[in-house]
Each structure stands twice: as structure tokens, then as C-alpha cells.
GROMACS .gro file of C-alpha atoms in nm:
model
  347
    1UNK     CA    1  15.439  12.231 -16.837
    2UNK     CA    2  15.590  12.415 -17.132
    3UNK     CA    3  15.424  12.515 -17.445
    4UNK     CA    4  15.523  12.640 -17.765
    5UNK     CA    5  15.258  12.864 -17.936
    6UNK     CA    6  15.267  13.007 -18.314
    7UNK     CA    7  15.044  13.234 -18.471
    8UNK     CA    8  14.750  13.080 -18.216
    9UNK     CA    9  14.831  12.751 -18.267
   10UNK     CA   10  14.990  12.530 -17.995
   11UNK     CA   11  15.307  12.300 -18.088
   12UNK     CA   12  15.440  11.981 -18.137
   13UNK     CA   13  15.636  11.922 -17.829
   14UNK     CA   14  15.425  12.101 -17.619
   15UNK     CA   15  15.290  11.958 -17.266
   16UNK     CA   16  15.116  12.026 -16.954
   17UNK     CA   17  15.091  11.770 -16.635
   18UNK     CA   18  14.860  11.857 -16.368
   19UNK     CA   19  14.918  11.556 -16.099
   20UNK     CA   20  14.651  11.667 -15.876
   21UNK     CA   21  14.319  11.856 -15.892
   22UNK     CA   22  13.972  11.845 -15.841
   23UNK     CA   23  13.724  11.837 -16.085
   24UNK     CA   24  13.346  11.978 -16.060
   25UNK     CA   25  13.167  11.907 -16.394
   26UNK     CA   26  12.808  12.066 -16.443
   27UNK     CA   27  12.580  11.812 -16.639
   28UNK     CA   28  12.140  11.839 -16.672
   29UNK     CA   29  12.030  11.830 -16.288
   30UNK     CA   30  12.331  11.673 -16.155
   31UNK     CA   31  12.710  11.723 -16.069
   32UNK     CA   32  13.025  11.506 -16.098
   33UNK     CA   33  13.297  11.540 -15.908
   34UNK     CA   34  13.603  11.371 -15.838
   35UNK     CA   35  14.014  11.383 -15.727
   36UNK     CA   36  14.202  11.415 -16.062
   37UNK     CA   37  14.529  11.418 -16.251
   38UNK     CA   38  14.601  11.519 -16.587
   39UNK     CA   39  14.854  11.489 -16.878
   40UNK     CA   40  14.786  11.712 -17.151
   41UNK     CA   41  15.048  11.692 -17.484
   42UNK     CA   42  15.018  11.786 -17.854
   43UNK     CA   43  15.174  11.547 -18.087
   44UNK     CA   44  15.196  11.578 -18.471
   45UNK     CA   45  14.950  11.384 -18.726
   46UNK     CA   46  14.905  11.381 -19.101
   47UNK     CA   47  14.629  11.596 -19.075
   48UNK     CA   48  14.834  11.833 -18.807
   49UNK     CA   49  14.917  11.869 -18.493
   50UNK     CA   50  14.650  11.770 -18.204
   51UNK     CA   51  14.574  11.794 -17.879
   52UNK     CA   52  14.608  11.501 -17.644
   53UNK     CA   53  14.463  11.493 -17.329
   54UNK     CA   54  14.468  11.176 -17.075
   55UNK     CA   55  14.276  11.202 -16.741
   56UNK     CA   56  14.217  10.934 -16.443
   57UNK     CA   57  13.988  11.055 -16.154
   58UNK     CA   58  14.098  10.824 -15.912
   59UNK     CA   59  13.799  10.873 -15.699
   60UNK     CA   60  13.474  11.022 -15.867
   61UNK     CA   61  13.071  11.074 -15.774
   62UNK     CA   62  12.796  11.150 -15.958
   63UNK     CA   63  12.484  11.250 -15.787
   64UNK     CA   64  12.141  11.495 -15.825
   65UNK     CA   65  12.246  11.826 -15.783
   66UNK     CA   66  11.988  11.903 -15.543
   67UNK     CA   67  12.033  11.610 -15.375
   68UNK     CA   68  12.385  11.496 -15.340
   69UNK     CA   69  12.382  11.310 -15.024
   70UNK     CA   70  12.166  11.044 -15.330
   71UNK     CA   71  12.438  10.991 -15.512
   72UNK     CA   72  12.388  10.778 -15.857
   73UNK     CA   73  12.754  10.662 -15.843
   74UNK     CA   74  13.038  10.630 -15.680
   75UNK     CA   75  13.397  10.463 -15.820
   76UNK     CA   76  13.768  10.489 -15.916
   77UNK     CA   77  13.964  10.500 -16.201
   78UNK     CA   78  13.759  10.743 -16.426
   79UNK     CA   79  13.941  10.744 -16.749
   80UNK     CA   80  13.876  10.995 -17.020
   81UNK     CA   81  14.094  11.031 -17.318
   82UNK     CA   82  14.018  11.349 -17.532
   83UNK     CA   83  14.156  11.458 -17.877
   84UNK     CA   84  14.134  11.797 -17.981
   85UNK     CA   85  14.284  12.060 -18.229
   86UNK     CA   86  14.573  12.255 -18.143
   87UNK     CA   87  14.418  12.579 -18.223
   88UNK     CA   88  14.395  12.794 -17.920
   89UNK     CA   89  14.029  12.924 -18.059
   90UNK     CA   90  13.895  12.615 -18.088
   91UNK     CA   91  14.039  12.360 -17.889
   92UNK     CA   92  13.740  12.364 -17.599
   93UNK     CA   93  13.455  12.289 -17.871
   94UNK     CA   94  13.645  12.106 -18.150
   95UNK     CA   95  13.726  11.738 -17.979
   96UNK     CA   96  13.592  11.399 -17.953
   97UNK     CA   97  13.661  11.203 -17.583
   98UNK     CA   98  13.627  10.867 -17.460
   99UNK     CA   99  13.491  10.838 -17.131
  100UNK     CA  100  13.570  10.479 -16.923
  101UNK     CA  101  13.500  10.322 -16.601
  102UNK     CA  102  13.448  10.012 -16.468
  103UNK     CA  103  13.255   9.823 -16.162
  104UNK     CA  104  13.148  10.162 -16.027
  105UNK     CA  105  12.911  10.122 -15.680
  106UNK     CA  106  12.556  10.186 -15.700
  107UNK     CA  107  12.479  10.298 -15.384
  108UNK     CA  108  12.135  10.274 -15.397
  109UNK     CA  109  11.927  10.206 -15.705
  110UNK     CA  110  11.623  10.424 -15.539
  111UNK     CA  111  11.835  10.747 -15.636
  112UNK     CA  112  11.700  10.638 -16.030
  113UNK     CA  113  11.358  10.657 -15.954
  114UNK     CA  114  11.326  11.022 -16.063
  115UNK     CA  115  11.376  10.882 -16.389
  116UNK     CA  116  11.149  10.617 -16.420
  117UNK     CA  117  10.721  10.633 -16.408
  118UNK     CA  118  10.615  10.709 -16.073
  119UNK     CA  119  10.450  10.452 -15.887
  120UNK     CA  120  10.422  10.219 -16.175
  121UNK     CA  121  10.757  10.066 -16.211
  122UNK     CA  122  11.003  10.201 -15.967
  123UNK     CA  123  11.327  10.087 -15.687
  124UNK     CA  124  11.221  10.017 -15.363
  125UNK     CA  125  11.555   9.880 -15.224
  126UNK     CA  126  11.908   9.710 -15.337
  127UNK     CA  127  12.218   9.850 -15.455
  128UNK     CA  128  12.454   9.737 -15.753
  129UNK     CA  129  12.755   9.771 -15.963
  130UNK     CA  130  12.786   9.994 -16.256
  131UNK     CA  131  13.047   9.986 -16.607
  132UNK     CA  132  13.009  10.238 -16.881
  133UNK     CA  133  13.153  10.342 -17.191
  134UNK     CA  134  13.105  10.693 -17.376
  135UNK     CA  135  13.226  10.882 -17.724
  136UNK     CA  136  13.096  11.194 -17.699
  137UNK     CA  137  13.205  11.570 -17.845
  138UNK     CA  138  13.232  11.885 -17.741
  139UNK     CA  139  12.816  11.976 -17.834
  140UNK     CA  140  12.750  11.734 -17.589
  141UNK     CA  141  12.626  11.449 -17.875
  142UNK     CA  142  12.763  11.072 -17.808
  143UNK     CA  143  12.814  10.873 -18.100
  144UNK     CA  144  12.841  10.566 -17.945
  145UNK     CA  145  12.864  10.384 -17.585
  146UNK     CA  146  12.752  10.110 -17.346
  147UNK     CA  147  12.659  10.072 -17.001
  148UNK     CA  148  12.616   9.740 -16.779
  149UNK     CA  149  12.464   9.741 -16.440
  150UNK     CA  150  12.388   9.476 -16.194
  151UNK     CA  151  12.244   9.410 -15.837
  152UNK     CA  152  12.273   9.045 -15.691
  153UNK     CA  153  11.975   9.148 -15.444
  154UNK     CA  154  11.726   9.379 -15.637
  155UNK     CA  155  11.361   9.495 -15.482
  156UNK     CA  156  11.113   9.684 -15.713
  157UNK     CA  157  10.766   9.753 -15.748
  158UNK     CA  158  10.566   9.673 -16.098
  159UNK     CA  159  10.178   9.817 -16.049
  160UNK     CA  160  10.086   9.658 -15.708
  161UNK     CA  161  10.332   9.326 -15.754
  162UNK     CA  162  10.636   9.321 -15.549
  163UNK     CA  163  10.929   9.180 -15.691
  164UNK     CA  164  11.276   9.085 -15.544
  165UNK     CA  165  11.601   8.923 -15.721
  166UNK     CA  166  11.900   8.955 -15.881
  167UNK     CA  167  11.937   9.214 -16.190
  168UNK     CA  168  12.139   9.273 -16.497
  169UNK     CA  169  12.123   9.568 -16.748
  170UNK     CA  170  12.324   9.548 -17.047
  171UNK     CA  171  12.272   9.835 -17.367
  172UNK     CA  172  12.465  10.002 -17.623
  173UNK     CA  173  12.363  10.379 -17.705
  174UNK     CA  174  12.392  10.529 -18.036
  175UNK     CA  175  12.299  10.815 -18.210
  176UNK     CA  176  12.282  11.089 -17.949
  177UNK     CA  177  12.071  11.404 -18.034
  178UNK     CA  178  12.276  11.723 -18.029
  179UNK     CA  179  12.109  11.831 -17.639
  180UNK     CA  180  12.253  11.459 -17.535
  181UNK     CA  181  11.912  11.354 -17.388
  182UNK     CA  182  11.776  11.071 -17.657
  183UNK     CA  183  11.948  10.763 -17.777
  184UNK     CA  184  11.873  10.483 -17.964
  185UNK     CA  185  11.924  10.168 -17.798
  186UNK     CA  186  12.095   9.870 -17.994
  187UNK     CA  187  11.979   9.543 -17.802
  188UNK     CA  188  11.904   9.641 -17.482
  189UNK     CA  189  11.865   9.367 -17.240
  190UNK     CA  190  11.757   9.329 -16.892
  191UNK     CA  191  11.765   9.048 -16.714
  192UNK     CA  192  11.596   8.912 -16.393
  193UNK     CA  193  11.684   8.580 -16.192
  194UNK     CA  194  11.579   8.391 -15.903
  195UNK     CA  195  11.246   8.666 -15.891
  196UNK     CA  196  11.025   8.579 -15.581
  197UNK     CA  197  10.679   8.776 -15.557
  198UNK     CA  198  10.539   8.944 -15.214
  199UNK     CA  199  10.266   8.767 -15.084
  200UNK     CA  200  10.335   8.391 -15.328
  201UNK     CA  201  10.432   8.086 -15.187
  202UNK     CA  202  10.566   7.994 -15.601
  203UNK     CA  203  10.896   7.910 -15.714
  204UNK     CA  204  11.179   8.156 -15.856
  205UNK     CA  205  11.120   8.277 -16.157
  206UNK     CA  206  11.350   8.443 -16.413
  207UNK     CA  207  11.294   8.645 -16.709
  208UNK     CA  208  11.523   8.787 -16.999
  209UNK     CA  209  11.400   9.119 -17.225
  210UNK     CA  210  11.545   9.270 -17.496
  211UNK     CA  211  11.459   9.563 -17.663
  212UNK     CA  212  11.489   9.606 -18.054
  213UNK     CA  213  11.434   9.918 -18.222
  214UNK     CA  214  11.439  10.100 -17.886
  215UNK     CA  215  11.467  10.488 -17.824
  216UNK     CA  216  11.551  10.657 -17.556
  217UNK     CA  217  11.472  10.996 -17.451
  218UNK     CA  218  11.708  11.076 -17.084
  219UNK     CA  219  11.503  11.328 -16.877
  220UNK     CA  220  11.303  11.298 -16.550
  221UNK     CA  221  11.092  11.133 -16.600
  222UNK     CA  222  11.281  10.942 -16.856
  223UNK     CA  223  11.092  10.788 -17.198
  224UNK     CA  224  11.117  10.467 -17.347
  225UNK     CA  225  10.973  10.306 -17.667
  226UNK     CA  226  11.042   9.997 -17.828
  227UNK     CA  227  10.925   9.619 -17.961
  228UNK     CA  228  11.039   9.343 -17.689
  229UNK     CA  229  11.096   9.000 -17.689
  230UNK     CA  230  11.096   8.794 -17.335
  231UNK     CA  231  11.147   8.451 -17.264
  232UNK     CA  232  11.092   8.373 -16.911
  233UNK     CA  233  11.007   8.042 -16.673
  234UNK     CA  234  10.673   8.050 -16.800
  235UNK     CA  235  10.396   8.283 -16.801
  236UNK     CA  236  10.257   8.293 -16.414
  237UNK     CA  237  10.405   8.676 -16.358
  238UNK     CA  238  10.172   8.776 -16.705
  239UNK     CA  239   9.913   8.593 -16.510
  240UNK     CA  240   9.923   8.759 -16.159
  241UNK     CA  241   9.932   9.143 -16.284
  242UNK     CA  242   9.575   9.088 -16.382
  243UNK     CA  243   9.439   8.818 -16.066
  244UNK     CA  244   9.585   8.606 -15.807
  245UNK     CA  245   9.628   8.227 -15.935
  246UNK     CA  246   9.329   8.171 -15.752
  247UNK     CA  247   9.087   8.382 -15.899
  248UNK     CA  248   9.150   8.169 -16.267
  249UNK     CA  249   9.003   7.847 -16.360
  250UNK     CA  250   9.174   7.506 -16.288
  251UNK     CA  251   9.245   7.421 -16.674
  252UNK     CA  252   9.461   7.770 -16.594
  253UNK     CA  253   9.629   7.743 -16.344
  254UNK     CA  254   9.715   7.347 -16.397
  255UNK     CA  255   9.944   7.519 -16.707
  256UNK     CA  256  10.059   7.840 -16.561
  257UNK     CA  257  10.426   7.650 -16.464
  258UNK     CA  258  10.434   7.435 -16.787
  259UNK     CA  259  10.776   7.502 -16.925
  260UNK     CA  260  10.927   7.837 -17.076
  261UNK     CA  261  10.786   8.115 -17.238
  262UNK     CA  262  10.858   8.330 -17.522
  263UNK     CA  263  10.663   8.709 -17.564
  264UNK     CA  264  10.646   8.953 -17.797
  265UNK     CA  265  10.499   9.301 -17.751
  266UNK     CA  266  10.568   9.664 -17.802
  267UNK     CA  267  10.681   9.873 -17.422
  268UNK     CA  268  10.656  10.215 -17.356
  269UNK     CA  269  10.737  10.373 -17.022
  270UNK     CA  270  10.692  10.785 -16.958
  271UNK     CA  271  10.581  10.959 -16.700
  272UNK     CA  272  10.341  10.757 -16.472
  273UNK     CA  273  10.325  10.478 -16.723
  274UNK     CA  274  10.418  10.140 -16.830
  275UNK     CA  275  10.256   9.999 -17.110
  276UNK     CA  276  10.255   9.625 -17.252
  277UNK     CA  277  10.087   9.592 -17.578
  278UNK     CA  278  10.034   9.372 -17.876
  279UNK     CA  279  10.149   9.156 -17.619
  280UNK     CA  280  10.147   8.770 -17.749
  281UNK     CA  281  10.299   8.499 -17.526
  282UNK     CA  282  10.291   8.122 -17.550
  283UNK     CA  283  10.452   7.801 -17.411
  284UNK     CA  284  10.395   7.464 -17.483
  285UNK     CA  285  10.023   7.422 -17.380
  286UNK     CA  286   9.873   7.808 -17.346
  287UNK     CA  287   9.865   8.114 -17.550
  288UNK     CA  288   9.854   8.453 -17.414
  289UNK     CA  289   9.753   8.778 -17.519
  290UNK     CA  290   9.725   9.140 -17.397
  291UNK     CA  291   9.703   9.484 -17.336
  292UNK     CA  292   9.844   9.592 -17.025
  293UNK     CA  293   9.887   9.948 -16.880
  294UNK     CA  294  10.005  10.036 -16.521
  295UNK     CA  295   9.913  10.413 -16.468
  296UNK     CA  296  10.026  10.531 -16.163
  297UNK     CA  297  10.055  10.245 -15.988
  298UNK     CA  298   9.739  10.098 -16.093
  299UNK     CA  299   9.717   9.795 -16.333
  300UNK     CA  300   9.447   9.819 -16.639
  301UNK     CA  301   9.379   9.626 -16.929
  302UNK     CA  302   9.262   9.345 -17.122
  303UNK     CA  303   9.361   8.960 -17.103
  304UNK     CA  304   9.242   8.692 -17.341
  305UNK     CA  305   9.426   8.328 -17.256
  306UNK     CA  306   9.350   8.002 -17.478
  307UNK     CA  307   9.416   7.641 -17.438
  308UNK     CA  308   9.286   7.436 -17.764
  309UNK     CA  309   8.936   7.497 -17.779
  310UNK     CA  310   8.844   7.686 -17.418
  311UNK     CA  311   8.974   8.029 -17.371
  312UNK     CA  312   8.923   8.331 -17.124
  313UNK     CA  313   8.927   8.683 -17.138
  314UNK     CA  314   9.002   8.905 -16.826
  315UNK     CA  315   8.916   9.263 -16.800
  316UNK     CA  316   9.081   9.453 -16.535
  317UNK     CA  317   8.953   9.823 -16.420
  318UNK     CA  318   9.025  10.052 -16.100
  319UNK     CA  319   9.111   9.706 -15.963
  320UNK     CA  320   8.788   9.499 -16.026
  321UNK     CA  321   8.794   9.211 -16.239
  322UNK     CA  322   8.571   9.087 -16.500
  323UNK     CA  323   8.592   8.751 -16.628
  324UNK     CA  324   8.480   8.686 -16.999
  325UNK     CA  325   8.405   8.355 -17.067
  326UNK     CA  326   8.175   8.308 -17.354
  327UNK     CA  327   8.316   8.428 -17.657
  328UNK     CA  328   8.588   8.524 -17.541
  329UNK     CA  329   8.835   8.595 -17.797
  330UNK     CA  330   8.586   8.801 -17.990
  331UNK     CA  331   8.565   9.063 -17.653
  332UNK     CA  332   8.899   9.055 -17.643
  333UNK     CA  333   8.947   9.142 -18.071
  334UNK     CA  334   8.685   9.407 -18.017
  335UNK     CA  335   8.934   9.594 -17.758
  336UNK     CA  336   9.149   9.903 -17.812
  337UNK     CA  337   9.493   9.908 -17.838
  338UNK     CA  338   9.697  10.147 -17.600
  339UNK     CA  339   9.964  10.185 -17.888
  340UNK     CA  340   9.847  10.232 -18.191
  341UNK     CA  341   9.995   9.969 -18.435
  342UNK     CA  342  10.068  10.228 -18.696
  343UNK     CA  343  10.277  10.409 -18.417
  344UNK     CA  344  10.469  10.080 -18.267
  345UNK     CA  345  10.745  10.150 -18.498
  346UNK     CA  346  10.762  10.478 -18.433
  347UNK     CA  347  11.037  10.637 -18.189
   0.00000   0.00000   0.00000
């Protein structure tokens, strides 16, 4: 390299390669690392001279930092590209950097369970394929980024179902607070094809989800909040998290594959829980609506279905069913919510 430094301040002209290092970066519970090179070079602007910096980790992990034999990734070609002053005194704090890969190996999703709820929704097997995008500044803040994920054979557990097919993540984070643990989430959308259920001899089904309005908070467990929209096969995977096809009458189950669904309802996930509510769902022939929460593993709630004039209500507790058949839709008004509806627009 050679510099050229006046009164503190670094240069035009000035330059620094480094064509091979490695890199150990310290982030919340977990540690990157990777095999590096670096070109560093301050060029001259209208608003002064800055600091370039250009970086490709041609090999790079990320992985718990009490666990890193679970690593969360795995990939090539890390590319950050970082702008900063030339002021010797400030050029670690005072810069804004781009942060780029793409198709990065999952190795195996179950290394994100710490950060979703327990035994309620979690990874019980697959792997995947991982692109992201990140601004971000030297407090740590990102003002703006994506990440896409996939996995063509995906096997997770919802409650006590147990699903298996192919997944696909898509989301663009804004608006980082200044400790770099809660986004908001601009249209986040996850996508499931070709699901088949333990234990059901029914066809594939698919579903799509996006999440308006959502917020994100990034800490083990992590927290999630926002209004949904779904449109799936049709409703049989509403049906099953609160009885087995079975268990419902025929005018039910005659409907339960009758074309495509749409749903609307407000999710939260934290902790040990995943929570459906407001949830309203209809096709064609049947309307749905309910409260769902899965605590733990354990499914609860309330279920009210109607065709025309019949309808049912299903209440589910500590596993036991009850079925409400006469006035039905007045049980099921006279429920509680599990989100208040003066706090589903709330982050």
C-alpha cells in the first residue's frame, strides 16, 4: 500500500491491497468467518475525499458461537463494499456498507430453530439455499435489505402436524433499530408446495403467505407480528390442526378439497407460540373462521365453519375436542380473541 496523510486526514491517491487474510467478525451469539482479500483506496468527491473499501470472502461461514460445528451458512463470494470518510478519527464509525451474497448453502435448516417458538413451529429436517442483501452502518442499523431462502425437500413440525415439501422465503427488511435486532418487513412471503402431512393418505397441498405490516424483532427466540393473507389448495390443513377429517361431519368433509382458498388473519410467533387470529377463510362453498394458538407444541382454540344455513363450531383444549353444533356461530362470537383487535396493528 501507500498512503498519503495530512493533518489526520488520509489522501486522494492513497491505497492499501491486502490479497489474502482471514476474517473473524463478532456478531449477537454467533461468529463469521471466512478467507478474504481486500482493496482499500480513497478517491476524491464533491463533498471530499472518501474512503473506498471493496472486499470478496471467497469462502465464508456463519454459525452459533457456541455451537459452530451448526453452522447457519456456508458460501463464496461474500461481497461487501464500504464507504467511509477519510478522517483517520472517524473512519471505523462514520460509513455505510453493502453486504452481498448469493446461493449460499444451508446446511441444515434445524440450526434456526433457536430462533423460532419451541415445539410449536420448528425444523425437523432439510437443508436449502440462501441469497441476501444488506445496507447497514457503522452503529450496526440496516436501512434496507433482502433475503431469499429455499429448500426443494423441507420437513417441519406445526403443533402436532407433520409437514414435508418444498420451501421458499422471500422478504425485504427496513428500518433497522439502532441495536440491529428489529425490522420491519415489507411483503414477506413464504411459500410452501407439493406439502404432504404425516399420517394422510390426501393429495399435495400448497400454500402462499404474505405478511403486510410485519415487524420483526431478531433474538432467540425471535418475534414476529403481522396481518397475513394466504391462498392455498383449499382449506383441509385449517381443518386438520383442530380434528382428523374424520372426526367432522360429511357436509364437511364432502367440501374440504373444493377449489382454492383465500385467508386473512393477524400471526404472531414468540417464544413457545404461534398464534392465528381473526382468522377468516373461504372458498367457493365454505367459510371458515378462527382462533388458533399452538403453545408449546400443543394446539388450542376455537373453530366455527359454515356452509349456507348449517354451521359448526369446534373447541379444542389440552387435546380434547368439543363439537358445537346448535347455535353455533353465537359460541363461537361469544369467544375471546388471543390478539386483541385494538393491538393487531400494533408492532
Amino acid at each position: 500500500g501507500a498512503l498519503q496523510i495530512e493533518a489526520g486526514r488520509l489522501l486522494p491517491g492513497s491505497h492499501v491491497e491486502v490479497p489474502q487474510a482471514v476474517l473473524v467478525a463478532d456478531l449477537p451469539d454467533n461468529v463469521f468467518t471466512g478467507s478474504t482479500r481486500a482493496q482499500a483506496r480513497v478517491v476524491a468527491g464533491k463533498e471530499g475525499a472518501r474512503t473506498v473499501v471493496d472486499m470478496i470472502a471467497d469462502r465464508f461461514t456463519l454459525a452459533p458461537r457456541h455451537s459452530p460445528g451448526q453452522a447457519y451458512l456456508r458460501g463464496q463470494a461474500l461481497q461487501v463494499a464500504l464507504q467511509s470518510s477519510a478522517d483517520l478519527a472517524s473512519i471505523g464509525r462514520d460509513f455505510i456498507a453493502r453486504l452481498h451474497f448469493a446461493d449460499a448453502e444451508v446446511p441444515d435448516l434445524r440450526a434456526y430453530n433457536r430462533y423460532l417458538p419451541g415445539k410449536s413451529l420448528y425444523f425437523l429436517q432439510g437443508n436449502g439455499r440462501m441469497s441476501t442483501e444488506f445496507t447497514l452502518d457503522g452503529k450496526g442499523d440496516v436501512s434496507a435489505g433482502r433475503m431469499q431462502m429455499s429448500s426443494a425437500s423441507a420437513q417441519l413440525a406445526l403443533g402436532v402436524s407433520r409437514l414435508t415439501g418444498k420451501l421458499s422465503m422471500d422478504t425485504k427488511l427496513d428500518h433497522a433499530t439502532r441495536d440491529g435486532h428489529s425490522f420491519d418487513l415489507d411483503n414477506f412471503t413464504l411459500a410452501l408446495d407439493g406439502v404432504r402431512v404425516e399420517g394422510s393418505s390426501a393429495p399435495p397441498w400448497w400454500v402462499k403467505a404474505t405478511l403486510q405490516d410485519g415487524h420483526l424483532d431478531w433474538d432467540r427466540p425471535m418475534r414476529v407480528r403481522g396481518s397475513a393473507t394466504l391462498v392455498m389448495k383449499d382449506v383441509s390443513l385449517l381443518l386438520s390442526l383442530f380434528a382428523d377429517r374424520s372426526a367432522f361431519p360429511k357436509w364437511i368433509t364432502s367440501m374440504i378439497n373444493e377449489g382454492q382458498a383465500t385467508a386473512h388473519a393477524v400471526v404472531e410467533a414468540q417464544r413457545g407460540d404461534f398464534i392465528l387470529d381473526h382468522l377468516v377463510a373461504s372458498n367457493e362453498r365454505i367459510n371458515l373462521f378462527a382462533h388458533l394458538r399452538v403453545s408449546d407444541g400443543k394446539p388450542s382454540g376455537d373453530l366455527y365453519a359454515r356452509w349456507g344455513v348449517l354451521g359448526l363450531g369446534v373447541e379444542l383444549v389440552d387435546g380434547k375436542r368439543h363439537f358445537h353444533l346448535l347455535h353455533a356461530q353465537r359460541w363461537y362470537q361469544a369467544q375471546p380473541d388471543l390478539i386483541p383487535a385494538e393491538a393487531t396493528s400494533a408492532p
